[in-house]
């Protein structure tokens, strides 16, 4: 142990930059006092963008460091890009919201940055220990931001619920990890892969360990039946935080899910496919059916995200390079259309109060046609109507499923999206055909306008230039199977 | 060897029993005390495995800090545990059923556990570096700051988040709270703070 | 540089369309006009570069669709054919943009209009520079969309909306054929790339494919289906009904889209796909017969119309017929040459007509014009130039192209060639007749408009006249100077590999050796047409009315456009309504809704209510559900199977 070679830091450079700038911004915030939230927010966005650049650059080729605990590759770069995009946009969108609600504090961007660090570690995890630490770093920051509006009982309740259930899920995950360690004697993914592929038929203990870890991760992606927290937390948390939950955390968790199942346990595809198929089917059905009864748009989005995770999991169940590519494309498009939808929801303010009912959207097409058009685009995309991007994301997934002869899964997916289309299109109907209510507060902040414009363009015109998303997704998926 | 085995079962039995009591005790203070007992037994188990450092940490951190904190919280907050527990019996049958199934399944899994041949000898054997046996603490330190540096640092960041979170969620700047300003105190001069007043008998003092 | 040419109009459209409010009317006009002028200038430079290169130059832009066996990318194909089209499109478009500044001056939605025009230009450039069928289809649909938006630009007029919808729907029929054609190409060749398909085309001769349970020659099927698309876009017989109605749009739109560029896309496509059409004699014959028939048919309707723009619209339809039958006898060079000259003189005629309409305050009916020539002399002059060119009077551009087409179709020697020569020559007579009928009714005779209107008649501003002069110059001399390249001795060196003509089909080569009588007959017919028009409308104005009375059935037949609209209405629209009504009320309403959606949606709603009941809000319920999930999954794996 005395001969100690320092580990290469380059692979973790983006994480190091992000965590150091988070601490720096914390200091700036503390010394500048309460009024510094806008400055810190902008700096945080800057830091996230710089980190994004670094992550893409560092992830060009596979590198392993910290004695095999940490890995970067094109897959990690792709998912980190999505995570960091989501985080940066969350901070951008949140600035006005927190100011309007009198809870603008510099800790929010700092916590988002630290949570993003956790997510990046999750994406790059190459060891059960790294996996757990990244997950906890992310979750702890999330518990705090969920109850960030501490004077609101709903927000506090959201944070507490997420905390208690998250702790339970972490416990299950740890239990699973200990089983895996107990039955294989290692926590390292690469070593696990060797152990799994060499040892003939897998022992029941290993499978059950795998199941427990998968359950812990299923909680994080809010797959049914580990989704129960989602609607309550989405509804209670401050809206920008909900957007963060709906976007960035999903990216990180699904990335971790993919890496954990494909890398060490790739040979056990036939075993873990059953869990994923179950989670996927249950999520798709519940996501589309339960959303119909909702009247609050944030709850609706919660069920919508559950449903979307169900579709994404189809690609994981396929477990081939093309399936994973489907998941990655799906998540990237999900990111854009979801960010756009949340930007619209953040615009829904009447007389300084958030208006969260679906009925509040009535006649929006006549009072604010631009906003209504944007939301209509996102809703069509979520429903998977061509030619929006949402159609192609589903197409890639279903094609991969059919190629892998998972026809039943594809059929259930198509049926579920038909049911799901009902509630997405209902929103469009409410906006375009119902009698208008008073217009929402104006002006819409420049940050929100920018987010709306960019996301709408990406969602609508993906068909013309899919390569910037599909190309890297292809490379990322290939990098996972290349080793 | 036999003593060790006896001790192992004693510690384990007490730990499990106190775990049950933590959940089932009527008085919350008793629950916390049983929790402390469970920690002590776990520490005993660690010692049996030769992990004396972990055992001490468990006692110092969990018993000394965490559990005592729990105790304070439970004593200071007037929580009506009886009311919280009212649903307990209603859900007991189905809860017990699920719990039992899970327990049975897990026992089944452990039935299939095979120990690696090398484990028996590796257990509780002191680590040797250059012929000198390494203490438990030293060995851990060697690992934490080298092989597990990434995990160690990440854990540090987690603690930072916990700290920020605690401050964000609880610190309030109340208007009208008196605070000590050390700089202002040090900057005070005699001229600002002391005034010599001549007091005449039978007359009021100016400015008082 | 070609990339700049193609994307500059898009950029201008985006700026004017989205930033119209910020930069104002004037700003939008400046941005789009400047964009188009620069684009036109660069297009000329690009074209000059193309002349020097030997093979088609492919500029890849980005990968687009990679799925299964389909591999399609965005790219620009630069060869002589696309170069000619780029020059024509950008030049005419630039002129129309400038003209629109004057024509649309009083419109409240100038930025939107300019943005649409530029957007159209972008799609048209995408179409002509396409390197594969999918990008061609993209441009094809894009120009259709822009055309729809521009026809219905004055959306407060119900007729404009109806016309826009009609144009869209009729084009859908053609596009359906086009899409089927693309599918066939993919099935036959396994690729959608022009280069690959063209290379494989000779080997596809003789192969067959099953279509609707028939074994049909695959190449012929693909070509004919693709030609159906061309028929829709280029308003050929049967699918032409949208074009006259499209005149509801602003006149600059008619000039740009419905005369010079978009409607010629079909001709361009046939020329572009000449390496496929050449190997299918049947497809070529279909093209030739349809083209010849349309030429005569449309011209005959043009004789009896009274709306000044509709006359020119039918004239366009007829001239497109010329181009198609030229392609039908493998004289693609002549077809593109006519496309080139036609772009000048027809845009000129439309813009001139626009200038007339502008002068008389929006009136389009020639029966309420007359006697205008002294008041708007410049417009009068350019209309003469345009008409001379259209009628094919020597030395004007139209003469060279039209004459060559007729000569080539005779020289082709086969039945299709003779058929189209006869119809085409007769059409030359009709063309000259209706052109001078238009000129005389509009500019000569006694004013038939009321005094108030006549008092306000004024020459158009310079911003409208200058484009007219530019186009007039093109209509006069462009044909004379370029004929050597397009159709003359230098044609092989000029077209290089962009057009394929099999040696057996070399109709253009035989042009020199046709009998003199055949060569001069079209000219004689044209002069005769002018003379008859002069006689009927200038010398003895009573003749037309008397003829109309005498041959009332024929007159009404022509006036009502061969009853095509009525026929379609009775045959398709009415039937579709009846069928739709029946299916809706009995089929959908009673059977499907009753059993299907209504029943299922009620069940789904019930399910949704149940599902949300699970969401109690208690943490321990949630935790319990999670644990049940854990137990279920663990049990599943422990059950021996």
Short mmCIF file of N, CA and C in Angstrom, two decimals, chain A residues 372-434:
data_model
loop_
_atom_site.label_atom_id
_atom_site.label_comp_id
_atom_site.label_asym_id
_atom_site.label_seq_id
_atom_site.Cartn_x
_atom_site.Cartn_y
_atom_site.Cartn_z
N UNK A 372 -49.48 29.36 -26.65
CA UNK A 372 -50.34 28.21 -26.93
C UNK A 372 -49.75 27.34 -28.02
N UNK A 373 -49.19 27.99 -29.03
CA UNK A 373 -48.59 27.23 -30.12
C UNK A 373 -47.42 26.39 -29.60
N UNK A 374 -46.59 27.04 -28.77
CA UNK A 374 -45.44 26.31 -28.23
C UNK A 374 -45.92 25.08 -27.44
N UNK A 375 -46.90 25.30 -26.55
CA UNK A 375 -47.37 24.17 -25.74
C UNK A 375 -48.01 23.10 -26.63
N UNK A 376 -48.71 23.55 -27.66
CA UNK A 376 -49.32 22.57 -28.57
C UNK A 376 -48.24 21.72 -29.22
N UNK A 377 -47.14 22.38 -29.62
CA UNK A 377 -46.04 21.62 -30.24
C UNK A 377 -45.53 20.57 -29.26
N UNK A 378 -45.32 20.99 -28.00
CA UNK A 378 -44.77 20.04 -27.03
C UNK A 378 -45.75 18.91 -26.76
N UNK A 379 -47.03 19.26 -26.71
CA UNK A 379 -48.02 18.22 -26.42
C UNK A 379 -48.09 17.21 -27.58
N UNK A 380 -48.04 17.73 -28.79
CA UNK A 380 -48.03 16.81 -29.93
C UNK A 380 -46.79 15.92 -29.88
N UNK A 381 -45.68 16.54 -29.50
CA UNK A 381 -44.45 15.76 -29.44
C UNK A 381 -44.55 14.68 -28.37
N UNK A 382 -45.12 15.04 -27.21
CA UNK A 382 -45.24 14.06 -26.13
C UNK A 382 -46.18 12.94 -26.55
N UNK A 383 -47.22 13.32 -27.28
CA UNK A 383 -48.15 12.29 -27.73
C UNK A 383 -47.54 11.43 -28.83
N UNK A 384 -46.44 11.93 -29.42
CA UNK A 384 -45.79 11.15 -30.47
C UNK A 384 -46.43 11.33 -31.83
N UNK A 385 -46.89 12.55 -32.10
CA UNK A 385 -47.53 12.81 -33.38
C UNK A 385 -46.46 13.26 -34.37
N UNK A 386 -46.37 12.62 -35.55
CA UNK A 386 -45.41 13.13 -36.52
C UNK A 386 -45.89 14.48 -37.04
N UNK A 387 -45.01 15.35 -37.50
CA UNK A 387 -43.58 15.15 -37.69
C UNK A 387 -42.74 15.66 -36.51
N UNK A 388 -43.33 15.78 -35.34
CA UNK A 388 -42.54 16.31 -34.23
C UNK A 388 -41.49 15.28 -33.80
N UNK A 389 -40.54 15.76 -33.01
CA UNK A 389 -39.45 14.89 -32.59
C UNK A 389 -39.97 13.71 -31.77
N UNK A 390 -41.06 13.94 -31.02
CA UNK A 390 -41.57 12.88 -30.16
C UNK A 390 -41.95 11.63 -30.92
N UNK A 391 -42.36 11.81 -32.15
CA UNK A 391 -42.70 10.65 -32.97
C UNK A 391 -41.47 9.80 -33.24
N UNK A 392 -40.37 10.47 -33.58
CA UNK A 392 -39.18 9.72 -33.97
C UNK A 392 -38.55 9.03 -32.76
N UNK A 393 -38.64 9.69 -31.60
CA UNK A 393 -38.06 9.04 -30.43
C UNK A 393 -38.79 7.72 -30.17
N UNK A 394 -40.12 7.73 -30.29
CA UNK A 394 -40.86 6.49 -30.09
C UNK A 394 -40.56 5.49 -31.20
N UNK A 395 -40.41 6.04 -32.40
CA UNK A 395 -40.16 5.16 -33.55
C UNK A 395 -38.88 4.35 -33.34
N UNK A 396 -37.81 5.04 -32.93
CA UNK A 396 -36.53 4.35 -32.72
C UNK A 396 -36.70 3.23 -31.70
N UNK A 397 -37.43 3.54 -30.62
CA UNK A 397 -37.62 2.56 -29.56
C UNK A 397 -38.40 1.35 -30.07
N UNK A 398 -39.53 1.62 -30.73
CA UNK A 398 -40.38 0.51 -31.15
C UNK A 398 -39.69 -0.33 -32.22
N UNK A 399 -38.94 0.35 -33.10
CA UNK A 399 -38.23 -0.41 -34.13
C UNK A 399 -37.22 -1.36 -33.49
N UNK A 400 -36.50 -0.84 -32.49
CA UNK A 400 -35.52 -1.68 -31.82
C UNK A 400 -36.22 -2.86 -31.16
N UNK A 401 -37.39 -2.60 -30.55
CA UNK A 401 -38.11 -3.68 -29.86
C UNK A 401 -38.54 -4.74 -30.86
N UNK A 402 -39.00 -4.30 -32.03
CA UNK A 402 -39.47 -5.28 -33.01
C UNK A 402 -38.29 -6.08 -33.56
N UNK A 403 -37.15 -5.38 -33.76
CA UNK A 403 -35.96 -6.10 -34.21
C UNK A 403 -35.56 -7.20 -33.24
N UNK A 404 -35.79 -6.93 -31.94
CA UNK A 404 -35.39 -7.91 -30.93
C UNK A 404 -36.52 -8.89 -30.63
N UNK A 405 -37.56 -8.87 -31.44
CA UNK A 405 -38.70 -9.77 -31.29
C UNK A 405 -39.44 -9.57 -29.97
N UNK A 406 -39.39 -8.34 -29.45
CA UNK A 406 -40.21 -8.04 -28.28
C UNK A 406 -41.51 -7.41 -28.78
N UNK A 407 -42.22 -8.14 -29.61
CA UNK A 407 -43.38 -7.55 -30.27
C UNK A 407 -44.46 -7.15 -29.27
N UNK A 408 -44.65 -7.98 -28.26
CA UNK A 408 -45.68 -7.68 -27.27
C UNK A 408 -45.43 -6.33 -26.63
N UNK A 409 -44.16 -6.10 -26.27
CA UNK A 409 -43.80 -4.85 -25.63
C UNK A 409 -44.10 -3.67 -26.55
N UNK A 410 -43.75 -3.83 -27.82
CA UNK A 410 -43.99 -2.74 -28.78
C UNK A 410 -45.48 -2.48 -28.92
N UNK A 411 -46.26 -3.55 -28.94
CA UNK A 411 -47.71 -3.36 -29.12
C UNK A 411 -48.30 -2.65 -27.91
N UNK A 412 -47.90 -3.09 -26.71
CA UNK A 412 -48.40 -2.41 -25.51
C UNK A 412 -47.99 -0.94 -25.53
N UNK A 413 -46.75 -0.71 -25.99
CA UNK A 413 -46.27 0.66 -26.06
C UNK A 413 -47.13 1.51 -26.98
N UNK A 414 -47.45 0.96 -28.13
CA UNK A 414 -48.26 1.74 -29.09
C UNK A 414 -49.65 1.98 -28.50
N UNK A 415 -50.22 0.95 -27.89
CA UNK A 415 -51.57 1.12 -27.31
C UNK A 415 -51.53 2.16 -26.20
N UNK A 416 -50.51 2.07 -25.36
CA UNK A 416 -50.42 3.03 -24.25
C UNK A 416 -50.27 4.44 -24.80
N UNK A 417 -49.52 4.60 -25.90
CA UNK A 417 -49.37 5.96 -26.39
C UNK A 417 -50.65 6.46 -27.02
N UNK A 418 -51.50 5.55 -27.47
CA UNK A 418 -52.81 6.00 -27.95
C UNK A 418 -53.62 6.56 -26.79
N UNK A 419 -53.62 5.83 -25.67
CA UNK A 419 -54.35 6.32 -24.51
C UNK A 419 -53.72 7.63 -24.03
N UNK A 420 -52.37 7.65 -24.03
CA UNK A 420 -51.67 8.85 -23.57
C UNK A 420 -52.00 10.05 -24.44
N UNK A 421 -52.16 9.82 -25.73
CA UNK A 421 -52.47 10.93 -26.63
C UNK A 421 -53.73 11.65 -26.17
N UNK A 422 -54.62 10.92 -25.54
CA UNK A 422 -55.88 11.53 -25.10
C UNK A 422 -55.62 12.74 -24.21
N UNK A 423 -54.79 12.56 -23.18
CA UNK A 423 -54.66 13.70 -22.27
C UNK A 423 -53.76 14.78 -22.80
N UNK A 424 -52.81 14.42 -23.65
CA UNK A 424 -52.01 15.49 -24.26
C UNK A 424 -52.88 16.33 -25.19
N UNK A 425 -53.68 15.64 -25.98
CA UNK A 425 -54.48 16.38 -26.94
C UNK A 425 -55.60 17.14 -26.24
N UNK A 426 -55.99 16.64 -25.06
CA UNK A 426 -57.03 17.37 -24.33
C UNK A 426 -56.53 18.77 -23.99
N UNK A 427 -55.23 18.86 -23.65
CA UNK A 427 -54.68 20.18 -23.33
C UNK A 427 -54.77 21.09 -24.55
N UNK A 428 -54.43 20.52 -25.71
CA UNK A 428 -54.52 21.32 -26.94
C UNK A 428 -55.96 21.77 -27.15
N UNK A 429 -56.88 20.85 -26.91
CA UNK A 429 -58.30 21.17 -27.10
C UNK A 429 -58.71 22.30 -26.15
N UNK A 430 -58.29 22.20 -24.88
CA UNK A 430 -58.66 23.23 -23.92
C UNK A 430 -58.11 24.58 -24.37
N UNK A 431 -56.90 24.58 -24.89
CA UNK A 431 -56.29 25.85 -25.29
C UNK A 431 -56.96 26.45 -26.49
N UNK A 432 -57.35 25.58 -27.42
CA UNK A 432 -57.80 26.12 -28.70
C UNK A 432 -59.32 26.24 -28.83
N UNK A 433 -60.08 25.48 -28.05
CA UNK A 433 -61.51 25.49 -28.30
C UNK A 433 -62.36 25.94 -27.12
N UNK A 434 -61.73 26.10 -25.94
CA UNK A 434 -62.54 26.52 -24.81
C UNK A 434 -62.61 28.05 -24.75
#
